[in-house]
Every structure is written in structure tokens, then in C-alpha cells.
PDB file of C-alpha atoms in Angstrom:
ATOM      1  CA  UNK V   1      11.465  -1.617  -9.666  1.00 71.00           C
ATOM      2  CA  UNK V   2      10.979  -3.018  -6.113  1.00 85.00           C
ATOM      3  CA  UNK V   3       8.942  -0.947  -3.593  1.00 90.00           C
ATOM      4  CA  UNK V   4      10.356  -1.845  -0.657  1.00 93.00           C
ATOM      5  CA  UNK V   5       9.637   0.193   2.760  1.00 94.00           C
ATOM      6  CA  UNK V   6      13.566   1.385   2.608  1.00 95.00           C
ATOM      7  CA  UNK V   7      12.974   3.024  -0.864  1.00 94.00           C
ATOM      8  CA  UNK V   8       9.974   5.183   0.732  1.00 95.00           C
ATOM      9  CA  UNK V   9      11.911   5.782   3.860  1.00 96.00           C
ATOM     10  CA  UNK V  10      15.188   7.286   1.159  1.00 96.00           C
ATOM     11  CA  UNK V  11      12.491   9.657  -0.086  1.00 96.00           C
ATOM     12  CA  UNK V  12      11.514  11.521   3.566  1.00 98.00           C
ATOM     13  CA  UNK V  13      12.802  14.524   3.925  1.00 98.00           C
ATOM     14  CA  UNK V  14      11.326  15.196   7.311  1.00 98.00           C
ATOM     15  CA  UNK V  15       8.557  13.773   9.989  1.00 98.00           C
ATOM     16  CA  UNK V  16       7.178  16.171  12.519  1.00 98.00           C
ATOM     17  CA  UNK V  17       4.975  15.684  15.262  1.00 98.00           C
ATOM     18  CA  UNK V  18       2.088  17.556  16.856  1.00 97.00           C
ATOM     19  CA  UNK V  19       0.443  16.636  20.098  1.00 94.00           C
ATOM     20  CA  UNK V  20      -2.967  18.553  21.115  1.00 91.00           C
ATOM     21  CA  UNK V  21      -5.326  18.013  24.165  1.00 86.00           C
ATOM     22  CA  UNK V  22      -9.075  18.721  22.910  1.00 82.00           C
ATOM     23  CA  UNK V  23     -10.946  20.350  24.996  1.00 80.00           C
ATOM     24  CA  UNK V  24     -13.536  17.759  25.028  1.00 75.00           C
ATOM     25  CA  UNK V  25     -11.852  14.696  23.812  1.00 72.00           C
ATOM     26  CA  UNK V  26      -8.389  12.626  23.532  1.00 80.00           C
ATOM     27  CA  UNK V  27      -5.152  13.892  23.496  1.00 90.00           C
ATOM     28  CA  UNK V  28      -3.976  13.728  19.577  1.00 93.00           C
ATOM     29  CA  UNK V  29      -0.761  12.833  18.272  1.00 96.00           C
ATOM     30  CA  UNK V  30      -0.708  13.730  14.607  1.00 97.00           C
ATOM     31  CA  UNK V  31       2.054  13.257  12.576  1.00 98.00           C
ATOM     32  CA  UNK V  32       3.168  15.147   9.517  1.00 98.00           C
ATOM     33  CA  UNK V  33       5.736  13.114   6.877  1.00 98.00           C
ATOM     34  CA  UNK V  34       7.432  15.442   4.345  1.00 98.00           C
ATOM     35  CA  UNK V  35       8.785  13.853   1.295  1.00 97.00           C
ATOM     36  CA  UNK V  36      11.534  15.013  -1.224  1.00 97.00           C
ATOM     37  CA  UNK V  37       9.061  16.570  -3.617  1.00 96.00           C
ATOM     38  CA  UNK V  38       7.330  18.520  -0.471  1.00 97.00           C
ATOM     39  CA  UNK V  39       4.338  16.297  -0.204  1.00 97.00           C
ATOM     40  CA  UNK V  40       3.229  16.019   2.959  1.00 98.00           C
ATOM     41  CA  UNK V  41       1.179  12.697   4.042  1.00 98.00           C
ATOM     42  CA  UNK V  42      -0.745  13.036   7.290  1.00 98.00           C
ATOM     43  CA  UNK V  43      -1.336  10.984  10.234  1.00 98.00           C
ATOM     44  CA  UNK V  44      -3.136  10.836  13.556  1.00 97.00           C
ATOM     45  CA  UNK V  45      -3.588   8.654  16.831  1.00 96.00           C
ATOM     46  CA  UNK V  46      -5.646   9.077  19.564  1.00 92.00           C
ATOM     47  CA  UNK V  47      -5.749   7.964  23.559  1.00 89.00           C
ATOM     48  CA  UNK V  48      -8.568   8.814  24.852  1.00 83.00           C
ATOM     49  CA  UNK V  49      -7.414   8.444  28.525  1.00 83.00           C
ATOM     50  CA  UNK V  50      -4.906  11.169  28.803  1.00 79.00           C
ATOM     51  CA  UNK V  51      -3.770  10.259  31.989  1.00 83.00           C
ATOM     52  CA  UNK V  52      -2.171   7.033  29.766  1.00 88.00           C
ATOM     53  CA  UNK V  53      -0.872   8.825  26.958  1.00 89.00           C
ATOM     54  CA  UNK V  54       2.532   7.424  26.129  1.00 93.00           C
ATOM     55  CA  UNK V  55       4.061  10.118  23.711  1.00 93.00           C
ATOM     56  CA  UNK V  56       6.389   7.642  21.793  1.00 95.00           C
ATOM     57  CA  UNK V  57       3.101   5.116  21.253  1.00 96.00           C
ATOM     58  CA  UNK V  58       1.356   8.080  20.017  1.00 95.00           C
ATOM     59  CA  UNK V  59       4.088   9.011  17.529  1.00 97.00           C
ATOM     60  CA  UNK V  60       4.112   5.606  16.147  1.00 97.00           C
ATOM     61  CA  UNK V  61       0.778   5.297  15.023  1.00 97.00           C
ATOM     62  CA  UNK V  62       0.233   8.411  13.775  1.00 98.00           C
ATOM     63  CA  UNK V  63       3.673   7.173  11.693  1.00 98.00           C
ATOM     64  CA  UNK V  64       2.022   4.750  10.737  1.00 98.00           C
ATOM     65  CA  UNK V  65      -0.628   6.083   9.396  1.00 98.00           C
ATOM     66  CA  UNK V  66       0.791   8.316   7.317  1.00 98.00           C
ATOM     67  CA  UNK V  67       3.503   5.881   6.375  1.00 98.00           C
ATOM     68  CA  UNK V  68       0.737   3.382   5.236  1.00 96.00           C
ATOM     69  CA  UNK V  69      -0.231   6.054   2.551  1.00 96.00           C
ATOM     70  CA  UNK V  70       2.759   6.915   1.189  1.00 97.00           C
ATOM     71  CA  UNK V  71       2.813   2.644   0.456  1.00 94.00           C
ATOM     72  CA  UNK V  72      -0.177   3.286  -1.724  1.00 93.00           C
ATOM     73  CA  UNK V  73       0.746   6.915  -3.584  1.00 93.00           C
ATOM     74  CA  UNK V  74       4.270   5.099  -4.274  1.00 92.00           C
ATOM     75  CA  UNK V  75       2.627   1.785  -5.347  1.00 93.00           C
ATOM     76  CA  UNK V  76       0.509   3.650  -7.749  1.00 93.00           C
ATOM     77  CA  UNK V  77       3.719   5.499  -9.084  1.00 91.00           C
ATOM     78  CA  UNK V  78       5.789   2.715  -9.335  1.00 89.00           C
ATOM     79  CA  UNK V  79       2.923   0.742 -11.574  1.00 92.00           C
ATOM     80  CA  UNK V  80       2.489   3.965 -13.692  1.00 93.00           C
ATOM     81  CA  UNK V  81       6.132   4.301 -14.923  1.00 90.00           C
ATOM     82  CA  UNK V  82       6.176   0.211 -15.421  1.00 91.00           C
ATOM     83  CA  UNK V  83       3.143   0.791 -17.945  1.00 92.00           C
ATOM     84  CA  UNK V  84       4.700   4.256 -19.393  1.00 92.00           C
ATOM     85  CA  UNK V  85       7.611   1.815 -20.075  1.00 91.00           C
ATOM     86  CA  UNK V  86       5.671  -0.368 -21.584  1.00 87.00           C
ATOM     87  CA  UNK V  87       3.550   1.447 -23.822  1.00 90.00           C
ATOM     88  CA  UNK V  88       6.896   3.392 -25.130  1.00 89.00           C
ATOM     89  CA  UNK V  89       8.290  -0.379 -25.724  1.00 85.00           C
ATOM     90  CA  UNK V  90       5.116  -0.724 -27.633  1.00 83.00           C
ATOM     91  CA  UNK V  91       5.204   2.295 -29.634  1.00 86.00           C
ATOM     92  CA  UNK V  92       8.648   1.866 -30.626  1.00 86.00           C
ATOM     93  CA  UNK V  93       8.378  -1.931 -31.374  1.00 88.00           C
ATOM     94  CA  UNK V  94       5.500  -1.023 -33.973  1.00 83.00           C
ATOM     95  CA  UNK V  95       7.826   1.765 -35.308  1.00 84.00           C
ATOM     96  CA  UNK V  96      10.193  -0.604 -36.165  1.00 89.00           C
ATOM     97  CA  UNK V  97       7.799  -3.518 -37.710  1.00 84.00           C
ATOM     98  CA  UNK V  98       6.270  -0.306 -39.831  1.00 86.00           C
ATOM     99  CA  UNK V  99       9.928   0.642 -41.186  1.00 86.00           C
ATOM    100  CA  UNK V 100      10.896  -2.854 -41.774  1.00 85.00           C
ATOM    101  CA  UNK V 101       7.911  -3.332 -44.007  1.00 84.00           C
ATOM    102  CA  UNK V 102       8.609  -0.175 -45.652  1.00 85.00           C
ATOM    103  CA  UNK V 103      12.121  -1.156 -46.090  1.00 83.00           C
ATOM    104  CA  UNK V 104      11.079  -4.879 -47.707  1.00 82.00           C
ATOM    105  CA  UNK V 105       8.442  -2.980 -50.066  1.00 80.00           C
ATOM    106  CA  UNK V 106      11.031  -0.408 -51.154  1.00 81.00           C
ATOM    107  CA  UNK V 107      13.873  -2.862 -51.591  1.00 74.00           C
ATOM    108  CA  UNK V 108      12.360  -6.077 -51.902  1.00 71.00           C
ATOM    109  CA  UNK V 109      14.854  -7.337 -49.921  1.00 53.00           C
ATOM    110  CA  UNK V 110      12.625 -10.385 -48.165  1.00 52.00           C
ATOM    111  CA  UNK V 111      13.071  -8.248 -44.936  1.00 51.00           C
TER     112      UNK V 111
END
């Protein structure tokens, strides 16, 4: 399997938003990305001018962000089913060298 941004993006269910002034500080875009499975990855962007805040700028990097997380949770998931695969592949390969032998000692067939 392929990770590929569009496979992540199939598995969103929904992106919020959340803009807060601090009291003593920027104003804070985070954003909150909800997948399928109801995991929630987080991001955040900051402007510390307020009077330059562009809402949509904000919003992007905090996408980002939390985007640029999901690349690594998915990368690690996609890696652990291509080893589960390939340990089963194992498993079953020396199942079947096992009952071969078994078969060759039992029938002397050559096998």
C-alpha cells in the first residue's frame, strides 16, 4: 500500500477550528482533525501581531500541523500491516516446508 496525502485526507471525518486571543500573548488558531476511528490530531499557529491576523493563514498552519502527524501515525500503520503480512507469509511458508517433509518421511515419496 501507497500512503499518499489523498488516502489520509479519505480517512477525515471532520476538521474544526478554534481561534483564542491570550490575554498576554498571540492570537491562536488551533486546529482539531477528527479521523474515521475518532482520533483526533491537534494543531496550532500563532501571530503574534493581532492586528495582522489573517484567519484563513491561521487555519492553514494549524492544518498543517496536525496534518503532518497524521503522515507519521499512518506511516507507522501502513509499515506495521506490511510486516504483519509478512511474518504471516513466513509462518505459513514454514508450515508448509514442515508438512512437506512430513509428507516425504511418511510416504517416501522424494517430496
Amino acid at each position: 500500500m501507497k500512503l499518499t496525502k489523498e488516502l489520509i485526507e479519505s480517512k477525515i471525518k471532520n476538521v474544526e477550528y478554534l481561534v483564542k486571543d491570550l490575554e498576554e500573548g498571540p492570537r491562536l488558531t488551533l486546529c482539531f482533525i477528527t479521523m474515521n476511528n475518532g482520533f483526533i490530531s491537534t494543531g496550532q499557529s500563532a501571530c503574534i501581531d493581532a492586528s495582522s491576523f489573517v484567519k484563513e493563514d491561521g487555519e492553514k498552519y494549524a492544518y498543517e500541523q496536525a496534518f503532518s502527524k497524521l503522515w507519521e501515525l499512518e506511516a507507522y500503520v501502513v509499515k506495521e500491516e506490511q510486516y504483519q503480512k509478512d511474518l504471516r507469509l513466513a509462518e505459513y511458508t514454514a508450515v508448509i516446508n514442515e508438512i512437506k517433509k512430513l509428507k516425504s518421511h511418511m510416504f517416501n515419496t522424494g517430496d
